[in-house]
């Protein structure tokens, strides 16, 4: 190849986080301090709270029904307002009409409050702007499966542009929790079980969103995904080494290299201390260690939960004091607890300097956003196309790259004119393509009869378009999560009359028990929900070859299907263009290139499991309960074959240096395709136990049949850093085994030795593996 270009395995590192007075230098800092000096205590506290206009019966946050609006917005905001919560994303509203309302409200804040400071408007934006008729992209697990940080940046920039046009300043995404247990309902919001993949993809999202002038909010700092038994809000007992080496790195990368401007705390407690009240986390790690200078916002009702759920505060006033002291600057979605701060200050129970600290951070952020000079005398947008063709193009490309071909017994791709039976509860259901935080499953489900507002072909629609409606029959067979088997007979008959059966099974994403996956929808087991496995077994019994398509928000125990189905295709809620991507994989129009961002479990009893386990983490002859997954992290098949050869590494590398690794990749098959080169390493001897495999870098590369490329990865030795016995993050000298393949499969391998002194790792140390293709 003549083309030579360089990228990082993830977005290019940004400049170091700027000073808080960045917008106008010292003049900006002088301005916000002067403004603070003019504020009454009521005006200060108004900047530290949000307001959420809700209607009875809506439930899109935990325990939402326990909190009521005591006053109307106009009265609430008479001293100003810090945040306005989910103006577009709480119910289906016309965007242009709502924008006109928003501009008028902001204008009133400017003209009718003493200080004239507009509010920051925030929205959910995990799989696209959570608003009616807005584009809905693949879920974060699909981003991880695509291994394409540049495309994620492009997606996030498109989301950010829509938000900015509507007067939204802050997005509550991305989720940087590293998956620890697939039984946890919020897995569908996460990117991967590997912290480096989470960090690179998540930082890519941050950079894209913030390129449009919209602040990203990292969620949920930290430890939320490590809850006991995968139960939402359950206690976390992660040790300091696991926090430092697994759970913190994605946040560190997004802050130091992505300049993320906001953080949301985790609901959880860690070893008995709720994160919302922990200054060692919210101030010590975030600000003192990483130099974070943005705002920390509470997860919804998270401050009040210190009283109501954690019982470390006797009332909301004590909860507010603890959270403010720990480092939470803004209470969202409303001011249930922080509105008590004024009384605490006046009573001499709270140092007003803590209030001032938080208010200054909010004012600096409003200065960054241009809000301190905004008048809102301009006209709001008369119309905004929230699902424009360019959005759908990004959604299609990301969906196509994210579909994982897990198993194939030479049945895929399906030839034209094949008689295809499409069967299953997710075959003709638009909601099956979307995650928990999509507008359709998060909000619209509570408004029956309201149109979806975006075009969403189902898998059945897409298969009919791909193969011709005359060649396709269909039967639902069963629902996603009931015991109703009355449709089995029709499904069996439909499969018996076809040459191949495409069974589309999996999840329904929802909230708080309204789904099989999603926030508050945890699982005791990892079997397919309801009677779906029985449906698959019944169709398998017909003898018709079965292509199992999994539309899920978590991995399920499907080892039985890998050995019995003709093919297994995994799609993690691939979004509005996801059905076409799946149909394209079935026909061969799309050559699958997705890789598993999370191991497919061998059993529920083996959880929690991560490929990052030490030697004794998977099981051997010392136990009769091995944890071996059915398919490993990084696994994914293609319709072509790739050969990795000529892995070269230096014999020795200084402990404070970088490994320059090259590998030759050749497309040895008959069709063009994308390979994801995955470089793994293993520290053979260390002062503490180390994983048997660790992703060090990756690069997606497209190759025509018979063509080759040399991929060069430059890996800073800090990619091999860990917390030693003193809990100091270091790079130690010693032998390191390297290989290209997946975490389990080694196509080619080599050894190198790190030489020199043990080197401490700091915030200034490099975190990124760069790559070139020649």
mmCIF file of N, CA and C in Angstrom, residues 167-236:
data_model
loop_
_atom_site.group_PDB
_atom_site.id
_atom_site.type_symbol
_atom_site.label_atom_id
_atom_site.label_comp_id
_atom_site.label_asym_id
_atom_site.label_seq_id
_atom_site.Cartn_x
_atom_site.Cartn_y
_atom_site.Cartn_z
ATOM 1 N N UNK A 167 -30.355 24.910 21.874
ATOM 2 C CA UNK A 167 -30.082 25.630 23.110
ATOM 3 C C UNK A 167 -29.737 24.749 24.285
ATOM 4 N N UNK A 168 -29.249 23.543 24.005
ATOM 5 C CA UNK A 168 -28.830 22.612 25.055
ATOM 6 C C UNK A 168 -27.321 22.747 25.229
ATOM 7 N N UNK A 169 -26.869 22.824 26.462
ATOM 8 C CA UNK A 169 -25.464 23.096 26.735
ATOM 9 C C UNK A 169 -24.677 21.905 27.255
ATOM 10 N N UNK A 170 -25.359 20.925 27.813
ATOM 11 C CA UNK A 170 -24.650 19.828 28.477
ATOM 12 C C UNK A 170 -25.353 18.517 28.214
ATOM 13 N N UNK A 171 -24.579 17.490 27.873
ATOM 14 C CA UNK A 171 -25.114 16.157 27.635
ATOM 15 C C UNK A 171 -24.671 15.202 28.721
ATOM 16 N N UNK A 172 -25.592 14.377 29.200
ATOM 17 C CA UNK A 172 -25.274 13.418 30.261
ATOM 18 C C UNK A 172 -24.773 12.120 29.649
ATOM 19 N N UNK A 173 -23.593 12.161 29.089
ATOM 20 C CA UNK A 173 -22.936 11.019 28.467
ATOM 21 C C UNK A 173 -21.478 11.430 28.239
ATOM 22 N N UNK A 174 -20.573 10.455 28.081
ATOM 23 C CA UNK A 174 -20.779 9.017 27.957
ATOM 24 C C UNK A 174 -20.698 8.295 29.303
ATOM 25 N N UNK A 175 -21.130 7.030 29.299
ATOM 26 C CA UNK A 175 -20.970 6.146 30.451
ATOM 27 C C UNK A 175 -19.615 5.456 30.332
ATOM 28 N N UNK A 176 -18.763 5.644 31.330
ATOM 29 C CA UNK A 176 -17.409 5.084 31.304
ATOM 30 C C UNK A 176 -17.227 3.970 32.330
ATOM 31 N N UNK A 177 -18.338 3.422 32.824
ATOM 32 C CA UNK A 177 -18.250 2.284 33.737
ATOM 33 C C UNK A 177 -17.720 1.068 32.984
ATOM 34 N N UNK A 178 -16.698 0.425 33.530
ATOM 35 C CA UNK A 178 -16.144 -0.788 32.935
ATOM 36 C C UNK A 178 -17.004 -1.972 33.364
ATOM 37 N N UNK A 179 -17.498 -2.733 32.399
ATOM 38 C CA UNK A 179 -18.413 -3.837 32.699
ATOM 39 C C UNK A 179 -17.711 -4.889 33.548
ATOM 40 N N UNK A 180 -18.354 -5.255 34.628
ATOM 41 C CA UNK A 180 -17.821 -6.270 35.531
ATOM 42 C C UNK A 180 -18.703 -7.508 35.598
ATOM 43 N N UNK A 181 -20.017 -7.345 35.369
ATOM 44 C CA UNK A 181 -20.950 -8.445 35.549
ATOM 45 C C UNK A 181 -22.118 -8.248 34.587
ATOM 46 N N UNK A 182 -22.301 -9.144 33.607
ATOM 47 C CA UNK A 182 -23.359 -8.945 32.610
ATOM 48 C C UNK A 182 -24.766 -9.067 33.175
ATOM 49 N N UNK A 183 -24.918 -9.519 34.410
ATOM 50 C CA UNK A 183 -26.249 -9.573 35.022
ATOM 51 C C UNK A 183 -26.766 -8.179 35.353
ATOM 52 N N UNK A 184 -25.868 -7.215 35.471
ATOM 53 C CA UNK A 184 -26.234 -5.832 35.776
ATOM 54 C C UNK A 184 -27.033 -5.242 34.619
ATOM 55 N N UNK A 185 -28.155 -4.602 34.926
ATOM 56 C CA UNK A 185 -29.040 -4.123 33.881
ATOM 57 C C UNK A 185 -28.462 -3.028 33.016
ATOM 58 N N UNK A 186 -27.524 -2.246 33.546
ATOM 59 C CA UNK A 186 -27.025 -1.091 32.820
ATOM 60 C C UNK A 186 -25.857 -1.421 31.893
ATOM 61 N N UNK A 187 -25.609 -2.712 31.680
ATOM 62 C CA UNK A 187 -24.569 -3.118 30.740
ATOM 63 C C UNK A 187 -24.816 -2.509 29.362
ATOM 64 N N UNK A 188 -26.067 -2.354 28.968
ATOM 65 C CA UNK A 188 -26.347 -1.843 27.625
ATOM 66 C C UNK A 188 -25.939 -0.383 27.458
ATOM 67 N N UNK A 189 -25.655 0.314 28.572
ATOM 68 C CA UNK A 189 -25.184 1.693 28.496
ATOM 69 C C UNK A 189 -23.660 1.777 28.440
ATOM 70 N N UNK A 190 -22.991 0.659 28.636
ATOM 71 C CA UNK A 190 -21.531 0.640 28.765
ATOM 72 C C UNK A 190 -20.869 0.234 27.453
ATOM 73 N N UNK A 191 -19.567 0.467 27.378
ATOM 74 C CA UNK A 191 -18.828 0.263 26.141
ATOM 75 C C UNK A 191 -18.158 -1.101 26.089
ATOM 76 N N UNK A 192 -17.566 -1.554 27.189
ATOM 77 C CA UNK A 192 -16.752 -2.771 27.122
ATOM 78 C C UNK A 192 -16.354 -3.221 28.513
ATOM 79 N N UNK A 193 -15.745 -4.405 28.567
ATOM 80 C CA UNK A 193 -15.175 -4.901 29.816
ATOM 81 C C UNK A 193 -13.696 -4.553 29.938
ATOM 82 N N UNK A 194 -13.138 -3.879 28.943
ATOM 83 C CA UNK A 194 -11.718 -3.500 28.955
ATOM 84 C C UNK A 194 -11.596 -1.996 29.166
ATOM 85 N N UNK A 195 -10.832 -1.550 30.178
ATOM 86 C CA UNK A 195 -10.765 -0.117 30.471
ATOM 87 C C UNK A 195 -10.117 0.706 29.366
ATOM 88 N N UNK A 196 -9.159 0.129 28.619
ATOM 89 C CA UNK A 196 -8.536 0.900 27.543
ATOM 90 C C UNK A 196 -9.508 1.115 26.396
ATOM 91 N N UNK A 197 -10.274 0.098 26.041
ATOM 92 C CA UNK A 197 -11.282 0.269 24.998
ATOM 93 C C UNK A 197 -12.349 1.264 25.458
ATOM 94 N N UNK A 198 -12.776 1.165 26.708
ATOM 95 C CA UNK A 198 -13.735 2.132 27.242
ATOM 96 C C UNK A 198 -13.155 3.542 27.182
ATOM 97 N N UNK A 199 -11.899 3.680 27.585
ATOM 98 C CA UNK A 199 -11.274 4.997 27.627
ATOM 99 C C UNK A 199 -11.105 5.628 26.265
ATOM 100 N N UNK A 200 -10.645 4.866 25.284
ATOM 101 C CA UNK A 200 -10.422 5.435 23.960
ATOM 102 C C UNK A 200 -11.740 5.755 23.255
ATOM 103 N N UNK A 201 -12.687 4.834 23.321
ATOM 104 C CA UNK A 201 -13.978 5.079 22.678
ATOM 105 C C UNK A 201 -14.727 6.188 23.415
ATOM 106 N N UNK A 202 -14.717 6.142 24.752
ATOM 107 C CA UNK A 202 -15.416 7.159 25.526
ATOM 108 C C UNK A 202 -14.832 8.541 25.332
ATOM 109 N N UNK A 203 -13.516 8.654 25.301
ATOM 110 C CA UNK A 203 -12.889 9.944 25.067
ATOM 111 C C UNK A 203 -13.187 10.448 23.664
ATOM 112 N N UNK A 204 -13.296 9.535 22.709
ATOM 113 C CA UNK A 204 -13.684 9.925 21.353
ATOM 114 C C UNK A 204 -15.055 10.577 21.362
ATOM 115 N N UNK A 205 -15.972 10.014 22.127
ATOM 116 C CA UNK A 205 -17.309 10.604 22.249
ATOM 117 C C UNK A 205 -17.209 12.001 22.858
ATOM 118 N N UNK A 206 -16.435 12.141 23.920
ATOM 119 C CA UNK A 206 -16.275 13.432 24.581
ATOM 120 C C UNK A 206 -15.771 14.482 23.597
ATOM 121 N N UNK A 207 -14.739 14.129 22.848
ATOM 122 C CA UNK A 207 -14.144 15.088 21.924
ATOM 123 C C UNK A 207 -15.131 15.485 20.825
ATOM 124 N N UNK A 208 -15.924 14.532 20.343
ATOM 125 C CA UNK A 208 -16.904 14.855 19.317
ATOM 126 C C UNK A 208 -17.989 15.762 19.837
ATOM 127 N N UNK A 209 -18.554 15.430 20.992
ATOM 128 C CA UNK A 209 -19.647 16.226 21.559
ATOM 129 C C UNK A 209 -19.171 17.640 21.868
ATOM 130 N N UNK A 210 -17.998 17.733 22.518
ATOM 131 C CA UNK A 210 -17.519 19.038 22.946
ATOM 132 C C UNK A 210 -16.991 19.883 21.795
ATOM 133 N N UNK A 211 -16.736 19.250 20.645
ATOM 134 C CA UNK A 211 -16.330 20.029 19.473
ATOM 135 C C UNK A 211 -17.448 20.954 19.006
ATOM 136 N N UNK A 212 -18.674 20.680 19.430
ATOM 137 C CA UNK A 212 -19.830 21.481 19.052
ATOM 138 C C UNK A 212 -20.228 22.481 20.135
ATOM 139 N N UNK A 213 -19.384 22.649 21.141
ATOM 140 C CA UNK A 213 -19.701 23.591 22.204
ATOM 141 C C UNK A 213 -20.653 23.055 23.242
ATOM 142 N N UNK A 214 -20.826 21.739 23.289
ATOM 143 C CA UNK A 214 -21.701 21.094 24.270
ATOM 144 C C UNK A 214 -20.826 20.339 25.263
ATOM 145 N N UNK A 215 -21.084 20.502 26.539
ATOM 146 C CA UNK A 215 -20.280 19.846 27.562
ATOM 147 C C UNK A 215 -20.657 18.378 27.687
ATOM 148 N N UNK A 216 -19.663 17.518 27.771
ATOM 149 C CA UNK A 216 -19.898 16.104 28.050
ATOM 150 C C UNK A 216 -19.850 15.874 29.552
ATOM 151 N N UNK A 217 -20.627 14.909 30.023
ATOM 152 C CA UNK A 217 -20.664 14.552 31.442
ATOM 153 C C UNK A 217 -20.296 13.084 31.582
ATOM 154 N N UNK A 218 -19.181 12.807 32.233
ATOM 155 C CA UNK A 218 -18.725 11.434 32.394
ATOM 156 C C UNK A 218 -19.533 10.750 33.488
ATOM 157 N N UNK A 219 -20.021 9.540 33.202
ATOM 158 C CA UNK A 219 -20.841 8.781 34.140
ATOM 159 C C UNK A 219 -20.261 7.369 34.287
ATOM 160 N N UNK A 220 -20.322 6.789 35.451
ATOM 161 C CA UNK A 220 -20.698 7.338 36.738
ATOM 162 C C UNK A 220 -19.476 7.156 37.627
ATOM 163 N N UNK A 221 -18.891 8.242 38.075
ATOM 164 C CA UNK A 221 -17.623 8.187 38.793
ATOM 165 C C UNK A 221 -17.869 7.846 40.257
ATOM 166 N N UNK A 222 -17.372 6.720 40.655
ATOM 167 C CA UNK A 222 -16.820 5.563 39.951
ATOM 168 C C UNK A 222 -17.237 4.332 40.733
ATOM 169 N N UNK A 223 -17.063 3.162 40.080
ATOM 170 C CA UNK A 223 -17.319 1.886 40.740
ATOM 171 C C UNK A 223 -18.717 1.346 40.582
ATOM 172 N N UNK A 224 -19.604 2.088 39.931
ATOM 173 C CA UNK A 224 -21.022 1.716 39.851
ATOM 174 C C UNK A 224 -21.219 0.324 39.265
ATOM 175 N N UNK A 225 -20.423 -0.031 38.258
ATOM 176 C CA UNK A 225 -20.612 -1.301 37.548
ATOM 177 C C UNK A 225 -20.103 -2.502 38.324
ATOM 178 N N UNK A 226 -19.450 -2.275 39.453
ATOM 179 C CA UNK A 226 -18.872 -3.384 40.224
ATOM 180 C C UNK A 226 -19.769 -3.802 41.383
ATOM 181 N N UNK A 227 -21.073 -3.568 41.264
ATOM 182 C CA UNK A 227 -21.993 -3.882 42.345
ATOM 183 C C UNK A 227 -22.095 -5.379 42.581
ATOM 184 N N UNK A 228 -22.358 -5.755 43.791
ATOM 185 C CA UNK A 228 -22.452 -7.169 44.147
ATOM 186 C C UNK A 228 -23.590 -7.853 43.399
ATOM 187 N N UNK A 229 -23.276 -8.994 42.787
ATOM 188 C CA UNK A 229 -24.241 -9.831 42.079
ATOM 189 C C UNK A 229 -24.911 -9.103 40.914
ATOM 190 N N UNK A 230 -24.320 -8.000 40.458
ATOM 191 C CA UNK A 230 -24.875 -7.292 39.317
ATOM 192 C C UNK A 230 -26.187 -6.597 39.593
ATOM 193 N N UNK A 231 -26.468 -6.276 40.841
ATOM 194 C CA UNK A 231 -27.734 -5.626 41.193
ATOM 195 C C UNK A 231 -27.543 -4.107 41.242
ATOM 196 N N UNK A 232 -28.469 -3.391 40.624
ATOM 197 C CA UNK A 232 -28.383 -1.942 40.599
ATOM 198 C C UNK A 232 -28.405 -1.371 42.017
ATOM 199 N N UNK A 233 -27.514 -0.412 42.269
ATOM 200 C CA UNK A 233 -27.392 0.268 43.567
ATOM 201 C C UNK A 233 -26.788 -0.631 44.641
ATOM 202 N N UNK A 234 -26.441 -1.869 44.323
ATOM 203 C CA UNK A 234 -25.919 -2.765 45.356
ATOM 204 C C UNK A 234 -24.542 -2.292 45.822
ATOM 205 N N UNK A 235 -24.135 -2.681 47.032
ATOM 206 C CA UNK A 235 -22.827 -2.262 47.544
ATOM 207 C C UNK A 235 -21.685 -2.715 46.644
ATOM 208 N N UNK A 236 -20.623 -1.944 46.662
ATOM 209 C CA UNK A 236 -19.399 -2.261 45.910
ATOM 210 C C UNK A 236 -18.282 -2.479 46.910
#
